[in-house]
CSV table of C-alpha atoms and ligand atoms in Angstrom, one decimal:
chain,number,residue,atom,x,y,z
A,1,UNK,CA,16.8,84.2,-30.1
A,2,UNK,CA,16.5,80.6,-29.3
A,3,UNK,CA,14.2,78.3,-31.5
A,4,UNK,CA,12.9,74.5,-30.5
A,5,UNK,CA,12.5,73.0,-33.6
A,6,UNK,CA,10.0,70.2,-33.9
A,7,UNK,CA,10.1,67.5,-36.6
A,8,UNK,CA,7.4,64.5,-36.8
A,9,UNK,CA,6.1,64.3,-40.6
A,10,UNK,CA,7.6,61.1,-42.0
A,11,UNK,CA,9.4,58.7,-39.6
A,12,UNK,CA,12.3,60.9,-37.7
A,13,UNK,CA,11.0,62.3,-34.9
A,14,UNK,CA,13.4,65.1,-34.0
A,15,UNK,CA,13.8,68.3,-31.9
A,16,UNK,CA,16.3,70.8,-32.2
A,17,UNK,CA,17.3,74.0,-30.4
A,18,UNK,CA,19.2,76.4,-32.8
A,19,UNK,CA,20.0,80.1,-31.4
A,20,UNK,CA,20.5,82.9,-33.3
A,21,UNK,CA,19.2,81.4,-36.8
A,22,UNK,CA,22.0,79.3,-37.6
A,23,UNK,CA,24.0,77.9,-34.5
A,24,UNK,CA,22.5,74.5,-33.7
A,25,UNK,CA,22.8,74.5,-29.9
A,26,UNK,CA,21.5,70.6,-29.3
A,27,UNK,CA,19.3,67.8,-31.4
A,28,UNK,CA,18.0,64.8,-31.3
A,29,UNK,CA,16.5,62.3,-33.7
A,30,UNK,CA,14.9,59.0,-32.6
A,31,UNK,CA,15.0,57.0,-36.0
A,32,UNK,CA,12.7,54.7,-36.6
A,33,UNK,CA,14.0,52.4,-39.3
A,34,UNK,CA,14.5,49.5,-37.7
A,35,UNK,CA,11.0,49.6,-36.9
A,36,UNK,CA,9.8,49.8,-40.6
A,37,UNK,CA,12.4,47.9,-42.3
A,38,UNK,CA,10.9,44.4,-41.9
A,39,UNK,CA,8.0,46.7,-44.6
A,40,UNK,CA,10.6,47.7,-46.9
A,41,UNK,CA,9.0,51.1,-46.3
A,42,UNK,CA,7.3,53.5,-44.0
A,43,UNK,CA,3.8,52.3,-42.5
A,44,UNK,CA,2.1,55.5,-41.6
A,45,UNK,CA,-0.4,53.8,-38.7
A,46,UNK,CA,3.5,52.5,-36.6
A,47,UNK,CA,4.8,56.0,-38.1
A,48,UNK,CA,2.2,57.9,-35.8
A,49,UNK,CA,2.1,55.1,-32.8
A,50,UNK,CA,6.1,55.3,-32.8
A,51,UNK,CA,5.7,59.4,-32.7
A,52,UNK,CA,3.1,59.6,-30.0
A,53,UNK,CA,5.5,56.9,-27.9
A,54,UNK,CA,9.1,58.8,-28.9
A,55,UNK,CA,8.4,62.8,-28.6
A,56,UNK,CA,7.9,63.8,-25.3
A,57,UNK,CA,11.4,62.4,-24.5
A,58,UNK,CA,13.0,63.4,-27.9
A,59,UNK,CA,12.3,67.0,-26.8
A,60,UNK,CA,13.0,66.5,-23.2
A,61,UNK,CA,16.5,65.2,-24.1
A,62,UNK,CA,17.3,68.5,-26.7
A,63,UNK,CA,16.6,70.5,-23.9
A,64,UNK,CA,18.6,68.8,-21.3
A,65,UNK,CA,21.0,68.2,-23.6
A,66,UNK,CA,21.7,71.8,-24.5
A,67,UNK,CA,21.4,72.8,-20.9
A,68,UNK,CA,18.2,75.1,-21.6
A,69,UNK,CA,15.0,74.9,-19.7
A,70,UNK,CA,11.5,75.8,-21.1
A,71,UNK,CA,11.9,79.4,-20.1
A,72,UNK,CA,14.9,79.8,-22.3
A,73,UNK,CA,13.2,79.3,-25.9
A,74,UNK,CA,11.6,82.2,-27.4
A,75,UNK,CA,9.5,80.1,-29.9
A,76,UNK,CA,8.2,76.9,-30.7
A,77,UNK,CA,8.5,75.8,-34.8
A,78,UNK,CA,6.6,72.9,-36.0
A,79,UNK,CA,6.5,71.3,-39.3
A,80,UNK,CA,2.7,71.2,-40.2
A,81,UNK,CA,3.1,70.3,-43.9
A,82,UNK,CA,3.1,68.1,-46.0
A,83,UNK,CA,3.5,64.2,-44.8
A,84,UNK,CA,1.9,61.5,-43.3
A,85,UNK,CA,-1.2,63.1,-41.3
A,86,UNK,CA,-0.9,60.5,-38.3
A,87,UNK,CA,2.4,61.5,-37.7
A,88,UNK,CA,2.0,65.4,-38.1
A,89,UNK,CA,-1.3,65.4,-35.9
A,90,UNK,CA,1.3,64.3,-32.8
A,91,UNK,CA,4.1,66.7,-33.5
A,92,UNK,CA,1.6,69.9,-34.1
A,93,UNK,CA,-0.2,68.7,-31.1
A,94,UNK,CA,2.7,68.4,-29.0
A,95,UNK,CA,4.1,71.4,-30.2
A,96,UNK,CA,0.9,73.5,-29.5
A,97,UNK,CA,0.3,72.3,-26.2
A,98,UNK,CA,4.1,72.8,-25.1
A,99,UNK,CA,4.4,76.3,-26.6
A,100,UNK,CA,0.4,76.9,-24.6
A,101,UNK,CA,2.3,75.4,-21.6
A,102,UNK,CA,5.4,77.4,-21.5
A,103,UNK,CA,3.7,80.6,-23.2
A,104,UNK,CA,6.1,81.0,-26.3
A,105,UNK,CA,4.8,81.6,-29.5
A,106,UNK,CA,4.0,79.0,-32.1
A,107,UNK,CA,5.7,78.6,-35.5
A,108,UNK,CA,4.2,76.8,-38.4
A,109,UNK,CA,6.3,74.8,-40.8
A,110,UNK,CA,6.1,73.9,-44.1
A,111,UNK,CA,8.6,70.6,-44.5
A,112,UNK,CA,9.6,71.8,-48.3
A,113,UNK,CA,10.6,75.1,-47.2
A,114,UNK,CA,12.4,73.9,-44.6
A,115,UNK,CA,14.6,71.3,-46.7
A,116,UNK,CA,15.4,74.1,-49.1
A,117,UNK,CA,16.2,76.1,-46.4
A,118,UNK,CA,18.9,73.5,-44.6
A,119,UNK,CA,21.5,74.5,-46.3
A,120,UNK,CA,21.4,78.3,-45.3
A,121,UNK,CA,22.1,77.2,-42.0
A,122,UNK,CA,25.6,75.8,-43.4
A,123,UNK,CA,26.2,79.0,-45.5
A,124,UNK,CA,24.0,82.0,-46.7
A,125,UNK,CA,22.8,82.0,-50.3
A,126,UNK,CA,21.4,85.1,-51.7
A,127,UNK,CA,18.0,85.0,-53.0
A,128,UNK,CA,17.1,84.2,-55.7
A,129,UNK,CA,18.5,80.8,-55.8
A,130,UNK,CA,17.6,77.6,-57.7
A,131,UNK,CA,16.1,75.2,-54.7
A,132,UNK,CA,15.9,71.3,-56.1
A,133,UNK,CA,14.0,69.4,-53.4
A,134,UNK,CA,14.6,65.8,-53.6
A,135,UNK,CA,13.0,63.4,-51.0
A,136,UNK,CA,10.8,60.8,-50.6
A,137,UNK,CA,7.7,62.3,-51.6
A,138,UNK,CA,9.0,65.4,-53.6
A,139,UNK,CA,10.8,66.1,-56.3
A,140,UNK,CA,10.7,70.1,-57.5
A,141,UNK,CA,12.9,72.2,-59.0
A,142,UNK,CA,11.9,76.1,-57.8
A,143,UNK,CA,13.2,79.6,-57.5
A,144,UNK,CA,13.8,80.6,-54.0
A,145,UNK,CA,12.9,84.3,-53.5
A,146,UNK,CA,12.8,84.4,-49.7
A,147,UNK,CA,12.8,82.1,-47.1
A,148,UNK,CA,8.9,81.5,-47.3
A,149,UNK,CA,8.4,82.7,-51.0
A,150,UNK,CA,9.0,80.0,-53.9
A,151,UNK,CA,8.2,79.6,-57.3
A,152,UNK,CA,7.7,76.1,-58.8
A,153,UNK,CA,9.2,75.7,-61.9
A,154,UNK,CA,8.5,72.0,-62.2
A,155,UNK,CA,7.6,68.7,-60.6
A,156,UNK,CA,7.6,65.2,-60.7
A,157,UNK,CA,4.2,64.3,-62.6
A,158,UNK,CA,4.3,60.9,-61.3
A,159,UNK,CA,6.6,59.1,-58.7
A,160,UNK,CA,9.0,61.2,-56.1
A,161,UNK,CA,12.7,60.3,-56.9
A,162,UNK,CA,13.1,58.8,-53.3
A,163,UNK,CA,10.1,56.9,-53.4
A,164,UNK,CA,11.4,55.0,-56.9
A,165,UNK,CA,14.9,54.3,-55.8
A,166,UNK,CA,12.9,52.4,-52.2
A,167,UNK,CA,10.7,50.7,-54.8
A,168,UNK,CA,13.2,49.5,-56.8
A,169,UNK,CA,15.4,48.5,-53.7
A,170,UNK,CA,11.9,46.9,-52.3
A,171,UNK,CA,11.3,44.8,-55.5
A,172,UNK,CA,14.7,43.3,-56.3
A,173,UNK,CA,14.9,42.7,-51.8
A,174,UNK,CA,18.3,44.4,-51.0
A,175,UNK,CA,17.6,46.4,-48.1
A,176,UNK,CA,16.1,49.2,-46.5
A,177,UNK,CA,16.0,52.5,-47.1
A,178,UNK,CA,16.3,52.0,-50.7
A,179,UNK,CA,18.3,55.1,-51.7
A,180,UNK,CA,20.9,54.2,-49.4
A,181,UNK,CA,21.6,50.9,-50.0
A,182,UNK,CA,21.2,51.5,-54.0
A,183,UNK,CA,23.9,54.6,-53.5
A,184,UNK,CA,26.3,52.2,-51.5
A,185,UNK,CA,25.9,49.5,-54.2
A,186,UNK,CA,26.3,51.6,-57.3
A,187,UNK,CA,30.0,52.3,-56.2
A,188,UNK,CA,30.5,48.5,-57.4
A,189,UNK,CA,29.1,48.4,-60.2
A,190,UNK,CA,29.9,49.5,-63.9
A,191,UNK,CA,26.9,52.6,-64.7
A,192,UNK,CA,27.0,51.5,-68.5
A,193,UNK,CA,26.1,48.4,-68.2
A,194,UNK,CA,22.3,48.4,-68.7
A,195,UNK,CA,21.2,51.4,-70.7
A,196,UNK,CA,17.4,52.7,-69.4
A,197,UNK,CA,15.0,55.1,-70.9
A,198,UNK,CA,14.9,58.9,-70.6
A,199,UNK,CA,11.7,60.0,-70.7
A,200,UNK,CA,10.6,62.6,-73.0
A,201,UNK,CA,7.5,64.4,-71.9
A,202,UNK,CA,5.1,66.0,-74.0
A,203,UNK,CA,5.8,70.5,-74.0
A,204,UNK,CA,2.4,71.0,-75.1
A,205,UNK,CA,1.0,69.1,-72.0
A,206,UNK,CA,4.0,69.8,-69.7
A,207,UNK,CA,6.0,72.6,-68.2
A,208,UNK,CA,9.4,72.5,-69.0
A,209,UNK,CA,11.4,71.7,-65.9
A,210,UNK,CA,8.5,69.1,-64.8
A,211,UNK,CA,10.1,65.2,-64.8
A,212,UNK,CA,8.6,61.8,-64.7
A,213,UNK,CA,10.1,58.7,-63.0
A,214,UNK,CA,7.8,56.0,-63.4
A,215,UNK,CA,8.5,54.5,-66.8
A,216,UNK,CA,12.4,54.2,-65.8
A,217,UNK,CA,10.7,52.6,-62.4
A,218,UNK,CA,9.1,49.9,-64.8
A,219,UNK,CA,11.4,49.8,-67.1
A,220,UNK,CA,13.8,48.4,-63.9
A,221,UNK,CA,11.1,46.5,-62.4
A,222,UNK,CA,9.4,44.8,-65.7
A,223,UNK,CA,12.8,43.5,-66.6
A,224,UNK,CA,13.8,41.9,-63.6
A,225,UNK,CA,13.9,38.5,-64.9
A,226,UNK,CA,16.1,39.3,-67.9
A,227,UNK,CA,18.4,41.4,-65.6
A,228,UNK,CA,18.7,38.6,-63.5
A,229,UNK,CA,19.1,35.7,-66.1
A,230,UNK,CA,22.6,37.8,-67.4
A,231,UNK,CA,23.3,35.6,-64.3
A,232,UNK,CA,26.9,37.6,-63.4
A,233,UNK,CA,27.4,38.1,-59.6
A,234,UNK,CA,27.9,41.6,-60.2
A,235,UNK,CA,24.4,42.2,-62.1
A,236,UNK,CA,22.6,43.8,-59.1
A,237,UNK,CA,25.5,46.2,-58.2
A,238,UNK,CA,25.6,46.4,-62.4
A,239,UNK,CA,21.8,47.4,-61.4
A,240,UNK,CA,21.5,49.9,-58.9
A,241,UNK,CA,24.9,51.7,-60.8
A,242,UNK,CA,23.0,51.8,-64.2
A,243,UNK,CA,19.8,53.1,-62.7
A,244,UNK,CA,21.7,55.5,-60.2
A,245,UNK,CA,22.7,57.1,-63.4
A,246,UNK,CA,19.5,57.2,-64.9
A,247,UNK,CA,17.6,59.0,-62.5
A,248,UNK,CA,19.9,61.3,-61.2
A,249,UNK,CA,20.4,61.7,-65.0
A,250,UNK,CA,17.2,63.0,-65.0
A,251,UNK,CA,16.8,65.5,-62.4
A,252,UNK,CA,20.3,67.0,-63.2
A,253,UNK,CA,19.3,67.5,-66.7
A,254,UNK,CA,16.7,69.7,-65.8
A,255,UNK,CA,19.0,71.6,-63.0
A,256,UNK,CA,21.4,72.5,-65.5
A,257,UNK,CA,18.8,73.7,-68.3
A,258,UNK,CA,17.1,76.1,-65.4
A,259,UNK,CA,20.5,77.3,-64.4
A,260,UNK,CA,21.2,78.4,-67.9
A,261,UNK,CA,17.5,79.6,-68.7
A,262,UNK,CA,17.4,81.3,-65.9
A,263,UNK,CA,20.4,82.9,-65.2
A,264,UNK,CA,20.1,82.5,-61.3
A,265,UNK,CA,24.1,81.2,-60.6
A,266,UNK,CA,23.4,79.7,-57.4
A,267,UNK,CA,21.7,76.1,-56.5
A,268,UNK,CA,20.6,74.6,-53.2
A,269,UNK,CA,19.7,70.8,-53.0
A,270,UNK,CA,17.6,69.1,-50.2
A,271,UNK,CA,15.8,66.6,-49.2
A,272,UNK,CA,16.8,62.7,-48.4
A,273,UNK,CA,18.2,62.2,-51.9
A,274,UNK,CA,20.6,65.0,-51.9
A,275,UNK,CA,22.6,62.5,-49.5
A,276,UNK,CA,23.1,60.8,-52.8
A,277,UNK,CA,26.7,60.8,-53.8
A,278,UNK,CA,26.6,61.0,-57.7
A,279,UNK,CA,24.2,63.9,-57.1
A,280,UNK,CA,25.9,65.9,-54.5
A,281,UNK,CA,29.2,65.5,-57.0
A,282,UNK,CA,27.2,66.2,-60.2
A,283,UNK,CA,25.7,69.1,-58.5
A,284,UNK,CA,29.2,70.3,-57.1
A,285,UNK,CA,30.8,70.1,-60.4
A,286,UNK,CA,29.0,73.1,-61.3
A,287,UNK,CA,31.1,74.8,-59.3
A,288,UNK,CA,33.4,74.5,-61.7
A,289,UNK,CA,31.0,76.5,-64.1
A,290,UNK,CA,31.1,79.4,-62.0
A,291,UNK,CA,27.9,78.5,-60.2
A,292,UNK,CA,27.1,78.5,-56.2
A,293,UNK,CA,26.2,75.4,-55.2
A,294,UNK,CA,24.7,75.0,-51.6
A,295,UNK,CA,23.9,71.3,-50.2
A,296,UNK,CA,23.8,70.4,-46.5
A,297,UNK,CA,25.6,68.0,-44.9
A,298,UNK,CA,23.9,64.8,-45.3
A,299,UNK,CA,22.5,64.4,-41.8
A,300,UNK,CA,20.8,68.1,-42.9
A,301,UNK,CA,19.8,66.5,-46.0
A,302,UNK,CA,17.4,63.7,-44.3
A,303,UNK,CA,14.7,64.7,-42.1
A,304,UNK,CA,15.7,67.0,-39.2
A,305,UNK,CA,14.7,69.3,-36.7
A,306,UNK,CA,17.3,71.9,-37.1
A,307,UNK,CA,16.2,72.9,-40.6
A,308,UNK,CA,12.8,73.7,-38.3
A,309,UNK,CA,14.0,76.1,-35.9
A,310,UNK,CA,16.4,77.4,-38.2
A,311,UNK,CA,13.7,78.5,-40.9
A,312,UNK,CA,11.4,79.1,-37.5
A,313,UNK,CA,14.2,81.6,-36.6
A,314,UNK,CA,13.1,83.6,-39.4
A,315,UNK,CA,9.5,83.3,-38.9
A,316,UNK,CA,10.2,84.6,-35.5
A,317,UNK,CA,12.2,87.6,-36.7
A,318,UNK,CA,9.4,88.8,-39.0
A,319,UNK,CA,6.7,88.2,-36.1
A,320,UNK,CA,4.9,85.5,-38.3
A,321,UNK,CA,3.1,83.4,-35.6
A,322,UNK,CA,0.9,80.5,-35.8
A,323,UNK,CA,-2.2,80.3,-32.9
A,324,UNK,CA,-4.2,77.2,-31.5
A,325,UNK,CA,-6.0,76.6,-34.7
A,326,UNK,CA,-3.2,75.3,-36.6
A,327,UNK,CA,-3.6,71.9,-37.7
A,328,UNK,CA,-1.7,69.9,-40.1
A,329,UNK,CA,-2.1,69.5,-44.0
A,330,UNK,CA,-0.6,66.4,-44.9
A,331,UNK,CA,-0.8,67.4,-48.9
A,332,UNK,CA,0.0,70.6,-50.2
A,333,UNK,CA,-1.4,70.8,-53.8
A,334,UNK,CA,1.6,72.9,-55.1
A,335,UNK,CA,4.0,71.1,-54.5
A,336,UNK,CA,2.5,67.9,-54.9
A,337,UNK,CA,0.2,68.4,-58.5
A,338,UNK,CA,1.4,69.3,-61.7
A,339,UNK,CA,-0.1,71.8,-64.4
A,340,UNK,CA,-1.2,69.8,-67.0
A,341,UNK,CA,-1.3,72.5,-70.1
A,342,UNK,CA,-4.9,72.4,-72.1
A,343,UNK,CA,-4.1,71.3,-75.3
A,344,UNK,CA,-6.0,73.4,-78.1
B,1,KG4,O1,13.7,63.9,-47.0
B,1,KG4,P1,13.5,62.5,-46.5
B,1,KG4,O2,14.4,62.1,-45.3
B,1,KG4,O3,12.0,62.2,-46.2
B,1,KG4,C1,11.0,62.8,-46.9
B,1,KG4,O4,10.6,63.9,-46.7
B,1,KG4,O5,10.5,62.0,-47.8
B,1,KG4,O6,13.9,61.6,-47.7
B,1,KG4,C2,13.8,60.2,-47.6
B,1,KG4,C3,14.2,59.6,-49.0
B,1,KG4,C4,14.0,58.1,-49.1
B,1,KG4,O7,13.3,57.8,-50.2
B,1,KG4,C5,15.4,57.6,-49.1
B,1,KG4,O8,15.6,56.3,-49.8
B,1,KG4,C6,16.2,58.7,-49.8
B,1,KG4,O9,15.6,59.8,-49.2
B,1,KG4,N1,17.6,58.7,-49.6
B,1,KG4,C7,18.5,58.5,-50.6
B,1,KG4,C8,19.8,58.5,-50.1
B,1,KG4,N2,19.7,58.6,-48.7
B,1,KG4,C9,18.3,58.8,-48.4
B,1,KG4,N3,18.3,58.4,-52.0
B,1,KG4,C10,19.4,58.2,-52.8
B,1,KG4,N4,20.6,58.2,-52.3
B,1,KG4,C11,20.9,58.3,-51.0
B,1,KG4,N5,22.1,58.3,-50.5
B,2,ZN,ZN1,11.7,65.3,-45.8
């Protein structure tokens, strides 16, 4: 079984062709960083333009790459859902005119599924699992059941995690994307040395496992001026390091409570920000605890095309096929909302 993967709904554009489910025969991802960096941040309308200008040869280049021609694939797997419209209107198209053209099935994607699924292509994890998605416009905790079957436990009610450390990296100027460079700064700098709020939310308004980000997001913004009058040349490195250990502060908090609550033993973590190193080694300290922790290798952790075909792969196996109506949802309610509890 040989999947092409297809990834277009942020600003990677990326194919992949993985056989058999897991093995990753060839992939490549055109970045296009450079290209929003002078923003700070991802501007859908060059997002789409870049797209329609980068996939044809992205996809070209996976197949010649692995050696495979069109006849070769078995299926073609598309994320449709969620992200930025523009840019999933070019990948489903191209996807369903290429599977048309080459008469292979078409697979529909849905980009949270397939980041809590990247890491099963590393190594299995029985179902259930605990599956934290962290990214740049998502942040859930779930239960896994099956590959296409999750349970949200909670969500952020505000920001996404990713999208408050490029915010925080926007406002204070020191580089794009934000979660990298504020990772690659905290290393220098003392995490004790400014002490930010943990944010308390209401249980009879909010689930349990449901997080907010935005008041530490002021809270580092707001002050700027009196974090940058302490006047030390290490105060932005004392910064990100303080913050870094807020946020991830929060999110681990509530992995740790579901763990315990309940009683799955095993964790998977996706998304961009599970390429963040105080999370990946909080997270794999539980091992030490006796729980099975799963996260993928960081270039599986960012946008990709393999975690497409490889959750396609089961898609194919089970016969679930997409047709030429499928067109993309760029926001998927669940995933995105939160339950707000009616209060008596
Ligand atoms: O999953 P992803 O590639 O795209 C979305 O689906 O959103 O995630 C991108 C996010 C960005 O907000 C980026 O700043 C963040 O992942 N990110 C990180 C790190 N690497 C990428 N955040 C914290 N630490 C990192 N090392
Ligand atoms: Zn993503």
């Amino acid at each position: 079984m040989l999947v092409l993967g297809i990834e277009s709904s942020c600003d990677e554009c990326a194919a992949a062709l993985v056989s058999d489910g897991t093995q990753i025969v060839s992939e490549v991802v055109a970045t296009q960083i450079a290209k929003h960096r002078p923003y700070m941040g991802v501007v859908p309308e060059l997002a789409s333009r870049l797209h329609v200008e980068l996939i044809s040869d992205v996809v070209a280049n996976c197949l010649l790459k692995g050696g495979i021609s069109k006849r070769d694939i078995d299926a073609v797997a598309v994320t449709s859902k969620p992200g930025l419209v523009g840019s999933l209107i070019v990948g489903v198209n191209f996807a369903k005119a290429y599977a048309y053209a080459a008469g292979k099935p078409l697979i529909s994607v849905d980009h949270i599924l397939a980041h809590l699924y990247a890491s099963q292509m590393v190594e299995r994890l029985d179902y259930p699992y605990l599956g934290v998605l962290v990214s740049g416009g998502h942040t859930l905790i779930s239960v896994v059941r099956d590959f296409n079957d999750i349970e949200i436990l909670g969500s952020s009610i505000d920001d996404a995690i990713g999208e408050v450390y490029d915010k925080v990296a926007k406002f204070y100027d020191i580089g794009y994307p934000g979660g990298v460079v504020i990772d690659r700064k905290s290393a220098e700098g003392d995490p004790n040395a400014f002490a930010f709020p943990f944010p308390k939310l209401d249980p009879k308004l909010y689930r349990k496992y449901d997080m907010s980000f935005s008041g530490l997001k002021s809270a580092v913004i707001n002050q700027k001026g009196k974090f940058l009058k302490a006047g030390a040349q290490d105060t932005i490195v004392n910064l990100c390091a303080s913050f870094q250990k807020a946020i991830i502060g929060i999110i681990f908090d509530k992995i740790r409570i579901a763990i315990s609550e309940t009683s799955i033993p095993r964790v998977c973590v996706g998304g961009g920000v599970a390429a963040n190193s105080l999370l990946r080694n909080s997270v794999l300290s539980l091992r030490n605890e006796g729980v099975h922790v799963s996260i993928p290798p960081i270039r599986y952790c960012t946008d990709n095309a393999a975690m497409v075909a490889g959750i396609g792969s089961e898609y194919y196996s089970k016969g679930l096929f997409a047709d030429m109506s499928l067109s993309p949802e760029p926001r998927v309610d669940r995933f995105k909302g939160f339950i707000r509890k009616q209060s008596n």
